[in-house]
Every structure is written in structure tokens, then in C-alpha cells.
């Protein structure tokens, strides 16, 4: 990915993390989430925001719905904070890589104990 898209992605992640941690979104469905990374398209029109959250699959679905409801608000807030001609369209995705990483670590621990 090119350097500008990387920088914009990092800036989006920082601003969204700040908004969510300060409680700017008053949706109880969001709960406690961590934004892991943001992939921005080279033309800066699309931003995929990856997140993790605590809880079971039902809680994850509620979080996904709450993020979808909050997306227009978050995009408006980003528009006020970022110096871009056009604020990228936001898409939130659960970051499966964390789950896979935990699983690999568990397998390695199990092998080490044998």
C-alpha cells in the first residue's frame, strides 16, 4: 500500500479510537472495542476499519450493528478532524486475525507442555 494511504489510515484509526474511547457515540451496543488497523484504498475513497471486541458471537453481532448505525456520525466527525477533500467511506470489519493468533499461541503452548 502506498505511504499516503498508510498515513491516512493511521490518522483515521487514531481519530476513531479517540471518538469511541471518549464516549462520543452514545450506543450501548458498541461496548468495549479496539481498533486494530485501517486499510485505505489508494484513491482514499474507501477505508476498512478492523476492530476486535470482547464477548461471544452474539455480542459481536450487536457490536457490528451498532457500528453500522454509528458510521454516518463517525464519518461526519472525521470530516471535521481530517484535512481531506473527501472523507473515505467507512466499513467496519471484525478482525479475525486476533482470534487466529490466539489459537496458534494456544497450540504452541499445548505442544510445549507435551
Short mmCIF file of C-alpha atoms in Angstrom, two decimals:
data_model
loop_
_atom_site.label_atom_id
_atom_site.label_comp_id
_atom_site.label_asym_id
_atom_site.label_seq_id
_atom_site.Cartn_x
_atom_site.Cartn_y
_atom_site.Cartn_z
CA UNK A 1 0.00 0.00 0.00
CA UNK A 2 1.29 3.46 -0.64
CA UNK A 3 2.61 5.75 2.07
CA UNK A 4 -0.17 8.35 1.85
CA UNK A 5 -2.90 5.73 2.26
CA UNK A 6 -0.98 4.27 5.22
CA UNK A 7 -0.71 7.67 6.90
CA UNK A 8 -4.38 8.46 6.29
CA UNK A 9 -5.35 5.03 7.65
CA UNK A 10 -3.32 5.58 10.80
CA UNK A 11 -4.83 9.03 11.28
CA UNK A 12 -8.36 7.62 10.82
CA UNK A 13 -7.63 4.88 13.36
CA UNK A 14 -6.33 7.41 15.88
CA UNK A 15 -9.29 9.77 15.47
CA UNK A 16 -11.90 6.98 15.58
CA UNK A 17 -10.23 5.45 18.65
CA UNK A 18 -10.37 8.82 20.38
CA UNK A 19 -14.04 9.31 19.48
CA UNK A 20 -15.01 5.85 20.68
CA UNK A 21 -12.96 5.97 23.89
CA UNK A 22 -14.37 9.35 24.88
CA UNK A 23 -17.92 8.09 24.52
CA UNK A 24 -18.86 10.35 21.60
CA UNK A 25 -21.07 7.54 20.30
CA UNK A 26 -23.96 7.00 22.70
CA UNK A 27 -24.84 3.50 21.56
CA UNK A 28 -24.60 0.86 24.28
CA UNK A 29 -24.28 -1.83 21.60
CA UNK A 30 -20.74 -0.74 20.77
CA UNK A 31 -19.32 -1.69 24.14
CA UNK A 32 -15.57 -2.07 24.51
CA UNK A 33 -13.79 -2.35 21.17
CA UNK A 34 -10.23 -1.91 19.99
CA UNK A 35 -9.46 -0.65 16.51
CA UNK A 36 -6.58 -2.76 15.24
CA UNK A 37 -5.90 -1.25 11.81
CA UNK A 38 -7.41 0.72 8.95
CA UNK A 39 -6.83 -0.16 5.30
CA UNK A 40 -7.41 2.80 2.99
CA UNK A 41 -7.76 2.35 -0.75
CA UNK A 42 -5.05 4.02 -2.88
CA UNK A 43 -7.57 6.62 -4.10
CA UNK A 44 -8.51 7.39 -0.44
CA UNK A 45 -12.20 6.76 -1.16
CA UNK A 46 -12.70 3.63 0.98
CA UNK A 47 -11.49 2.81 4.47
CA UNK A 48 -11.82 -0.64 6.02
CA UNK A 49 -11.69 -0.34 9.79
CA UNK A 50 -10.73 -3.57 11.56
CA UNK A 51 -11.67 -4.00 15.21
CA UNK A 52 -11.76 -6.56 17.98
CA UNK A 53 -14.23 -6.78 20.83
CA UNK A 54 -14.78 -8.85 23.91
CA UNK A 55 -17.69 -11.24 24.14
CA UNK A 56 -19.41 -14.10 22.44
CA UNK A 57 -20.58 -14.18 18.80
CA UNK A 58 -23.95 -12.66 19.79
CA UNK A 59 -22.21 -9.69 21.42
CA UNK A 60 -20.01 -9.32 18.31
CA UNK A 61 -23.13 -9.14 16.12
CA UNK A 62 -24.57 -6.41 18.36
CA UNK A 63 -21.30 -4.50 18.13
CA UNK A 64 -21.31 -4.80 14.33
CA UNK A 65 -24.90 -3.49 14.16
CA UNK A 66 -24.07 -0.61 16.49
CA UNK A 67 -21.03 0.34 14.41
CA UNK A 68 -23.15 0.30 11.26
CA UNK A 69 -25.63 2.66 12.94
CA UNK A 70 -22.81 4.95 14.09
CA UNK A 71 -20.95 5.04 10.75
CA UNK A 72 -22.60 8.22 9.36
CA UNK A 73 -21.92 10.08 12.63
CA UNK A 74 -18.32 8.87 12.78
CA UNK A 75 -17.74 9.86 9.15
CA UNK A 76 -19.06 13.37 9.81
CA UNK A 77 -16.80 13.68 12.84
CA UNK A 78 -13.81 12.53 10.80
CA UNK A 79 -14.66 15.13 8.16
CA UNK A 80 -14.34 17.85 10.79
CA UNK A 81 -11.00 16.47 12.06
CA UNK A 82 -9.16 15.39 8.92
CA UNK A 83 -7.87 17.67 6.24
CA UNK A 84 -9.07 15.69 3.24
CA UNK A 85 -11.11 16.79 0.24
CA UNK A 86 -13.38 13.82 0.72
CA UNK A 87 -13.77 11.64 3.79
CA UNK A 88 -13.48 7.95 2.87
CA UNK A 89 -16.49 5.67 3.12
CA UNK A 90 -16.09 3.64 6.32
CA UNK A 91 -16.62 -0.10 6.51
CA UNK A 92 -16.19 -1.86 9.85
CA UNK A 93 -14.94 -5.46 9.92
CA UNK A 94 -14.25 -7.76 12.82
CA UNK A 95 -10.53 -8.58 12.85
CA UNK A 96 -10.33 -12.37 12.68
CA UNK A 97 -6.53 -12.33 12.72
CA UNK A 98 -6.50 -11.81 16.50
CA UNK A 99 -8.58 -14.97 17.03
CA UNK A 100 -6.28 -16.94 14.71
CA UNK A 101 -3.23 -15.59 16.53
CA UNK A 102 -4.68 -16.65 19.91
CA UNK A 103 -5.41 -20.11 18.51
CA UNK A 104 -1.84 -20.50 17.21
CA UNK A 105 -0.43 -19.42 20.57
CA UNK A 106 -2.65 -21.96 22.34
CA UNK A 107 -1.49 -24.75 20.03
CA UNK A 108 2.15 -23.80 20.63
CA UNK A 109 1.60 -23.77 24.41
CA UNK A 110 -0.04 -27.20 24.21
CA UNK A 111 2.86 -28.57 22.18
CA UNK A 112 5.37 -27.11 24.62
CA UNK A 113 3.62 -28.76 27.58
CA UNK A 114 3.72 -32.24 25.99
#
